[in-house]
Amino acid sequence: MTAAPFSIPRLIGHRGAARHAPENTLSGMRTAALQGALWVELDVKLTADGVPVLLHDDDLDRTTNGHGPAAQMDFAEMRKLDAGSWFSREFRGEKVPTLAEAIQAAQLLDLGLNLEIKPCPGRDEQTAGIALSLALGMWPADRPPPLISSFSVEALEMAKTVAPHWPRGYLIDKVPANWAEIADRLDVSTININAKRETAVTVAAYRATGRQVLAYTVNDAEEARRLFSWGVKGLFTDTPKGLLHGLTGQG
Ligand code: G3P
Ligand code: MG
């Protein structure tokens, strides 16, 4: 089954609104919505006991007051951590959210979701399988489907199996020579590129496959204009409000 066509906006809050609130938190989602973002991108991985949560790094150290690999901590322990103080005192006590909480928040905030499957090493299929089974089971019927993206080909293969009708995004950083073959095999709807690595020529090649191109992470209006002029459809930004203002010449 091929994924249904879908629509994605020009600006997507990156990890929520990562410049303005701690990344991958419910405060980050609220902030993105308040800044006018219509969609947010969130990173999903599993706790040791298999609970899908929002977290970017394999280790807890940078974005929480915990230490060591996230894959070795059960949810009950992870839930005791502070995921806000590292960012600023204003966010002290912020929790590592579950994917379920994030889906509920997105519904309330009227936010579209790009769920990036971000497996800890060796957990690619498991992370996609568990996270997407949960998301499918609770996805509100009246909400547009999420975009499921990953750097992990194994995770995207699992996404294609578990949620074939949800659009997939092939995330790439250093572009493999066989990217087109992989994109075909995974039947992805979007190619999500590193804005700093690409050119008008490479973007044209991605678009020539009939797919939409999204680019990360763009916080500068001039860079955004250049990418849009190449035909990039949407940008992941840490600052939805700042980029919107830069692009439209407001305050
Ligand atoms: O999904 C876009 C972007 O988030 C990919 O890179 O490392 O910020 O998750 P990263
Ligand atoms: Mg991400």
mmCIF file of C-alpha atoms and ligand atoms in Angstrom:
data_model
loop_
_atom_site.group_PDB
_atom_site.id
_atom_site.type_symbol
_atom_site.label_atom_id
_atom_site.label_comp_id
_atom_site.label_asym_id
_atom_site.label_seq_id
_atom_site.Cartn_x
_atom_site.Cartn_y
_atom_site.Cartn_z
ATOM 1 C CA MET A 1 0.000 0.000 0.000
ATOM 2 C CA THR A 2 1.337 3.422 -0.930
ATOM 3 C CA ALA A 3 1.117 6.261 1.535
ATOM 4 C CA ALA A 4 -1.753 8.668 1.026
ATOM 5 C CA PRO A 5 -0.887 12.119 -0.374
ATOM 6 C CA PHE A 6 -0.338 14.646 2.350
ATOM 7 C CA SER A 7 0.308 18.316 2.814
ATOM 8 C CA ILE A 8 3.085 19.779 4.915
ATOM 9 C CA PRO A 9 3.656 23.448 5.734
ATOM 10 C CA ARG A 10 6.643 25.632 4.855
ATOM 11 C CA LEU A 11 7.932 25.776 8.427
ATOM 12 C CA ILE A 12 8.097 22.863 10.871
ATOM 13 C CA GLY A 13 9.174 23.429 14.459
ATOM 14 C CA HIS A 14 12.378 21.460 15.053
ATOM 15 C CA ARG A 15 12.265 19.331 18.221
ATOM 16 C CA GLY A 16 9.360 21.624 19.139
ATOM 17 C CA ALA A 17 10.905 25.086 19.057
ATOM 18 C CA ALA A 18 14.405 24.195 20.180
ATOM 19 C CA ARG A 19 15.776 27.725 20.399
ATOM 20 C CA HIS A 20 13.020 28.883 22.728
ATOM 21 C CA ALA A 21 12.140 25.894 24.920
ATOM 22 C CA PRO A 22 13.792 22.611 25.870
ATOM 23 C CA GLU A 23 13.754 20.283 22.882
ATOM 24 C CA ASN A 24 11.388 17.333 22.665
ATOM 25 C CA THR A 25 9.189 18.472 25.550
ATOM 26 C CA LEU A 26 5.530 19.416 25.894
ATOM 27 C CA SER A 27 6.635 22.990 26.635
ATOM 28 C CA GLY A 28 8.488 22.927 23.348
ATOM 29 C CA MET A 29 5.348 21.853 21.532
ATOM 30 C CA ARG A 30 3.302 24.591 23.230
ATOM 31 C CA THR A 31 5.934 27.164 22.352
ATOM 32 C CA ALA A 32 5.967 26.094 18.711
ATOM 33 C CA ALA A 33 2.185 26.370 18.548
ATOM 34 C CA LEU A 34 2.258 29.792 20.190
ATOM 35 C CA GLN A 35 4.824 30.879 17.619
ATOM 36 C CA GLY A 36 2.489 29.939 14.801
ATOM 37 C CA ALA A 37 4.034 26.614 13.767
ATOM 38 C CA LEU A 38 1.500 24.271 12.165
ATOM 39 C CA TRP A 39 3.695 21.167 12.529
ATOM 40 C CA VAL A 40 6.511 20.048 14.787
ATOM 41 C CA GLU A 41 9.243 17.480 14.401
ATOM 42 C CA LEU A 42 9.937 15.257 17.412
ATOM 43 C CA ASP A 43 12.549 12.544 18.036
ATOM 44 C CA VAL A 44 11.280 9.205 19.330
ATOM 45 C CA LYS A 45 13.267 6.458 21.049
ATOM 46 C CA LEU A 46 12.599 3.704 23.569
ATOM 47 C CA THR A 47 13.334 3.421 27.251
ATOM 48 C CA ALA A 48 14.950 0.175 28.474
ATOM 49 C CA ASP A 49 11.498 -1.263 29.130
ATOM 50 C CA GLY A 50 10.194 -0.307 25.715
ATOM 51 C CA VAL A 51 8.231 2.896 26.334
ATOM 52 C CA PRO A 52 8.398 5.332 23.386
ATOM 53 C CA VAL A 53 9.550 8.742 24.633
ATOM 54 C CA LEU A 54 10.767 11.993 23.127
ATOM 55 C CA LEU A 55 14.551 12.241 23.256
ATOM 56 C CA HIS A 56 17.222 13.068 20.708
ATOM 57 C CA ASP A 57 20.523 11.760 22.043
ATOM 58 C CA ASP A 58 21.436 8.177 22.877
ATOM 59 C CA ASP A 59 22.630 9.456 26.257
ATOM 60 C CA LEU A 60 20.621 11.382 28.799
ATOM 61 C CA ASP A 61 23.355 13.809 29.777
ATOM 62 C CA ARG A 62 22.828 16.780 27.440
ATOM 63 C CA THR A 63 19.073 17.278 27.779
ATOM 64 C CA THR A 64 18.289 15.937 31.257
ATOM 65 C CA ASN A 65 19.914 15.761 34.668
ATOM 66 C CA GLY A 66 20.362 12.018 34.152
ATOM 67 C CA HIS A 67 23.435 10.193 32.939
ATOM 68 C CA GLY A 68 24.297 7.410 30.556
ATOM 69 C CA PRO A 69 22.428 5.585 27.832
ATOM 70 C CA ALA A 70 18.680 6.098 27.580
ATOM 71 C CA ALA A 71 18.387 2.506 26.372
ATOM 72 C CA GLN A 72 19.474 1.317 29.826
ATOM 73 C CA MET A 73 16.953 3.254 31.907
ATOM 74 C CA ASP A 74 13.392 2.138 32.597
ATOM 75 C CA PHE A 75 10.596 4.631 32.087
ATOM 76 C CA ALA A 76 9.789 4.959 35.790
ATOM 77 C CA GLU A 77 13.346 6.145 36.438
ATOM 78 C CA MET A 78 13.514 8.363 33.366
ATOM 79 C CA ARG A 79 10.299 10.025 34.416
ATOM 80 C CA LYS A 80 11.977 11.319 37.583
ATOM 81 C CA LEU A 81 14.516 13.267 35.537
ATOM 82 C CA ASP A 82 14.415 16.990 34.888
ATOM 83 C CA ALA A 83 14.439 17.664 31.158
ATOM 84 C CA GLY A 84 14.068 21.438 31.434
ATOM 85 C CA SER A 85 16.634 22.911 33.828
ATOM 86 C CA TRP A 86 19.548 22.387 31.433
ATOM 87 C CA PHE A 87 17.791 24.835 29.114
ATOM 88 C CA SER A 88 16.741 27.441 31.660
ATOM 89 C CA ARG A 89 15.327 27.710 35.164
ATOM 90 C CA GLU A 90 11.962 28.687 33.693
ATOM 91 C CA PHE A 91 11.543 25.071 32.561
ATOM 92 C CA ARG A 92 12.647 23.379 35.767
ATOM 93 C CA GLY A 93 10.712 20.178 36.402
ATOM 94 C CA GLU A 94 9.864 19.524 32.761
ATOM 95 C CA LYS A 95 9.549 15.779 32.198
ATOM 96 C CA VAL A 96 10.703 13.545 29.372
ATOM 97 C CA PRO A 97 7.345 13.107 27.615
ATOM 98 C CA THR A 98 5.965 9.863 26.342
ATOM 99 C CA LEU A 99 5.028 9.631 22.685
ATOM 100 C CA ALA A 100 1.442 9.105 23.839
ATOM 101 C CA GLU A 101 1.492 12.431 25.691
ATOM 102 C CA ALA A 102 2.960 14.155 22.665
ATOM 103 C CA ILE A 103 0.227 12.808 20.386
ATOM 104 C CA GLN A 104 -2.437 14.000 22.817
ATOM 105 C CA ALA A 105 -0.786 17.420 23.079
ATOM 106 C CA ALA A 106 -0.559 17.726 19.307
ATOM 107 C CA GLN A 107 -4.279 17.096 19.049
ATOM 108 C CA LEU A 108 -5.061 19.768 21.635
ATOM 109 C CA LEU A 109 -2.652 22.253 20.078
ATOM 110 C CA ASP A 110 -3.807 21.437 16.551
ATOM 111 C CA LEU A 111 -0.248 20.621 15.532
ATOM 112 C CA GLY A 112 0.747 18.252 12.763
ATOM 113 C CA LEU A 113 3.506 15.818 13.670
ATOM 114 C CA ASN A 114 6.655 14.590 12.040
ATOM 115 C CA LEU A 115 7.782 11.687 14.187
ATOM 116 C CA GLU A 116 11.457 11.027 13.627
ATOM 117 C CA ILE A 117 12.266 7.474 14.695
ATOM 118 C CA LYS A 118 15.617 7.883 16.451
ATOM 119 C CA PRO A 119 16.631 4.400 17.602
ATOM 120 C CA CYS A 120 19.375 3.759 20.093
ATOM 121 C CA PRO A 121 22.035 1.480 18.564
ATOM 122 C CA GLY A 122 20.646 -1.941 17.613
ATOM 123 C CA ARG A 123 17.022 -1.016 18.311
ATOM 124 C CA ASP A 124 15.988 0.210 14.880
ATOM 125 C CA GLU A 125 13.146 -2.151 14.065
ATOM 126 C CA GLN A 126 11.995 -2.447 17.650
ATOM 127 C CA THR A 127 11.766 1.327 18.069
ATOM 128 C CA ALA A 128 9.773 1.818 14.878
ATOM 129 C CA GLY A 129 7.545 -1.173 15.562
ATOM 130 C CA ILE A 130 6.628 -0.231 19.130
ATOM 131 C CA ALA A 131 6.338 3.509 18.541
ATOM 132 C CA LEU A 132 4.171 3.177 15.450
ATOM 133 C CA SER A 133 1.940 0.487 16.893
ATOM 134 C CA LEU A 134 1.233 2.794 19.797
ATOM 135 C CA ALA A 135 0.705 5.816 17.559
ATOM 136 C CA LEU A 136 -1.606 3.895 15.217
ATOM 137 C CA GLY A 137 -3.662 2.644 18.136
ATOM 138 C CA MET A 138 -4.405 6.113 19.464
ATOM 139 C CA TRP A 139 -4.246 8.322 16.368
ATOM 140 C CA PRO A 140 -7.377 10.496 16.235
ATOM 141 C CA ALA A 141 -9.421 9.681 13.147
ATOM 142 C CA ASP A 142 -9.964 13.357 12.352
ATOM 143 C CA ARG A 143 -6.263 14.310 12.400
ATOM 144 C CA PRO A 144 -3.976 14.294 9.367
ATOM 145 C CA PRO A 145 -1.498 11.417 9.511
ATOM 146 C CA PRO A 146 1.982 12.048 10.839
ATOM 147 C CA LEU A 147 5.065 12.005 8.635
ATOM 148 C CA ILE A 148 7.323 9.181 9.810
ATOM 149 C CA SER A 149 10.992 9.871 9.142
ATOM 150 C CA SER A 150 14.298 8.315 10.071
ATOM 151 C CA PHE A 151 17.966 8.144 9.184
ATOM 152 C CA SER A 152 17.575 4.415 9.806
ATOM 153 C CA VAL A 153 16.608 2.401 6.743
ATOM 154 C CA GLU A 154 15.659 -0.516 9.012
ATOM 155 C CA ALA A 155 13.296 1.719 10.966
ATOM 156 C CA LEU A 156 11.660 2.968 7.770
ATOM 157 C CA GLU A 157 11.258 -0.570 6.501
ATOM 158 C CA MET A 158 9.435 -1.393 9.707
ATOM 159 C CA ALA A 159 7.331 1.765 9.359
ATOM 160 C CA LYS A 160 6.332 0.622 5.875
ATOM 161 C CA THR A 161 5.232 -2.705 7.311
ATOM 162 C CA VAL A 162 3.409 -1.418 10.405
ATOM 163 C CA ALA A 163 1.877 1.777 9.025
ATOM 164 C CA PRO A 164 2.028 1.508 5.225
ATOM 165 C CA HIS A 165 -0.567 4.246 4.709
ATOM 166 C CA TRP A 166 1.337 6.840 6.758
ATOM 167 C CA PRO A 167 3.776 8.914 4.694
ATOM 168 C CA ARG A 168 7.471 8.268 5.215
ATOM 169 C CA GLY A 169 10.428 10.641 4.987
ATOM 170 C CA TYR A 170 13.920 9.442 4.124
ATOM 171 C CA LEU A 171 16.341 11.448 6.252
ATOM 172 C CA ILE A 172 19.809 11.825 4.838
ATOM 173 C CA ASP A 173 22.945 13.557 5.960
ATOM 174 C CA LYS A 174 25.899 12.220 3.973
ATOM 175 C CA VAL A 175 24.077 11.137 0.833
ATOM 176 C CA PRO A 176 24.597 7.481 -0.156
ATOM 177 C CA ALA A 177 25.259 6.765 -3.836
ATOM 178 C CA ASN A 178 22.159 4.541 -3.974
ATOM 179 C CA TRP A 179 19.796 7.056 -2.335
ATOM 180 C CA ALA A 180 17.279 6.834 -5.202
ATOM 181 C CA GLU A 181 17.079 3.066 -4.992
ATOM 182 C CA ILE A 182 16.579 3.249 -1.211
ATOM 183 C CA ALA A 183 13.911 5.945 -1.580
ATOM 184 C CA ASP A 184 12.065 3.763 -4.102
ATOM 185 C CA ARG A 185 12.316 0.657 -1.960
ATOM 186 C CA LEU A 186 11.032 2.470 1.123
ATOM 187 C CA ASP A 187 8.366 4.190 -0.970
ATOM 188 C CA VAL A 188 9.006 7.490 0.793
ATOM 189 C CA SER A 189 6.961 10.624 0.180
ATOM 190 C CA THR A 190 9.677 13.073 1.198
ATOM 191 C CA ILE A 191 13.445 13.323 1.185
ATOM 192 C CA ASN A 192 14.651 15.216 4.227
ATOM 193 C CA ILE A 193 18.048 16.731 3.588
ATOM 194 C CA ASN A 194 20.766 18.484 5.535
ATOM 195 C CA ALA A 195 20.481 22.054 4.262
ATOM 196 C CA LYS A 196 24.211 22.657 4.732
ATOM 197 C CA ARG A 197 25.275 19.820 2.430
ATOM 198 C CA GLU A 198 23.057 20.312 -0.604
ATOM 199 C CA THR A 199 22.924 22.426 -3.759
ATOM 200 C CA ALA A 200 20.342 23.495 -6.335
ATOM 201 C CA VAL A 201 21.514 20.568 -8.463
ATOM 202 C CA THR A 202 21.109 17.878 -5.813
ATOM 203 C CA VAL A 203 17.718 19.252 -4.751
ATOM 204 C CA ALA A 204 16.608 19.131 -8.394
ATOM 205 C CA ALA A 205 17.634 15.466 -8.527
ATOM 206 C CA TYR A 206 15.541 14.649 -5.441
ATOM 207 C CA ARG A 207 12.568 16.549 -6.831
ATOM 208 C CA ALA A 208 12.887 14.780 -10.161
ATOM 209 C CA THR A 209 11.843 11.579 -8.386
ATOM 210 C CA GLY A 210 8.466 13.221 -7.736
ATOM 211 C CA ARG A 211 9.050 13.605 -4.021
ATOM 212 C CA GLN A 212 8.811 16.635 -1.788
ATOM 213 C CA VAL A 213 12.073 17.837 -0.290
ATOM 214 C CA LEU A 214 12.329 19.055 3.304
ATOM 215 C CA ALA A 215 15.510 20.534 4.788
ATOM 216 C CA TYR A 216 16.974 20.694 8.292
ATOM 217 C CA THR A 217 17.864 22.780 10.259
ATOM 218 C CA VAL A 218 17.260 26.294 8.977
ATOM 219 C CA ASN A 219 17.069 29.346 11.216
ATOM 220 C CA ASP A 220 18.265 32.029 8.832
ATOM 221 C CA ALA A 221 15.892 33.782 6.408
ATOM 222 C CA GLU A 222 18.441 34.170 3.621
ATOM 223 C CA GLU A 223 19.243 30.470 3.724
ATOM 224 C CA ALA A 224 15.512 29.708 3.787
ATOM 225 C CA ARG A 225 14.883 31.846 0.692
ATOM 226 C CA ARG A 226 17.698 30.108 -1.146
ATOM 227 C CA LEU A 227 16.329 26.668 -0.307
ATOM 228 C CA PHE A 228 12.797 27.642 -1.310
ATOM 229 C CA SER A 229 14.152 29.004 -4.608
ATOM 230 C CA TRP A 230 15.628 25.548 -5.262
ATOM 231 C CA GLY A 231 12.209 24.018 -4.769
ATOM 232 C CA VAL A 232 12.561 22.793 -1.191
ATOM 233 C CA LYS A 233 9.025 22.488 0.149
ATOM 234 C CA GLY A 234 9.481 22.795 3.914
ATOM 235 C CA LEU A 235 12.100 23.657 6.504
ATOM 236 C CA PHE A 236 12.747 22.394 10.010
ATOM 237 C CA THR A 237 13.488 25.385 12.196
ATOM 238 C CA ASP A 238 14.398 25.885 15.838
ATOM 239 C CA THR A 239 12.677 29.239 15.732
ATOM 240 C CA PRO A 240 9.355 29.241 13.860
ATOM 241 C CA LYS A 241 8.626 32.800 14.915
ATOM 242 C CA GLY A 242 12.098 34.131 14.167
ATOM 243 C CA LEU A 243 12.217 32.572 10.727
ATOM 244 C CA LEU A 244 8.686 33.667 9.910
ATOM 245 C CA HIS A 245 9.571 37.226 10.858
ATOM 246 C CA GLY A 246 12.802 37.068 8.877
ATOM 247 C CA LEU A 247 11.011 35.780 5.796
ATOM 248 C CA THR A 248 8.173 38.268 5.881
ATOM 249 C CA GLY A 249 10.150 41.265 7.067
ATOM 250 C CA GLN A 250 8.195 41.679 10.258
ATOM 251 C CA GLY A 251 9.579 43.091 13.522
HETATM 252 O O1 G3P B 1 14.249 15.535 11.178
HETATM 253 C C1 G3P B 1 15.101 16.603 10.918
HETATM 254 C C2 G3P B 1 16.240 16.656 11.909
HETATM 255 O O2 G3P B 1 15.713 16.624 13.204
HETATM 256 C C3 G3P B 1 17.222 15.548 11.746
HETATM 257 O O3 G3P B 1 18.347 15.684 12.549
HETATM 258 O O4 G3P B 1 19.725 15.272 14.540
HETATM 259 O O5 G3P B 1 18.122 17.152 14.538
HETATM 260 O O6 G3P B 1 17.309 14.805 14.660
HETATM 261 P P1 G3P B 1 18.360 15.735 14.140
HETATM 262 MG MG MG B 2 15.177 15.087 14.623
#
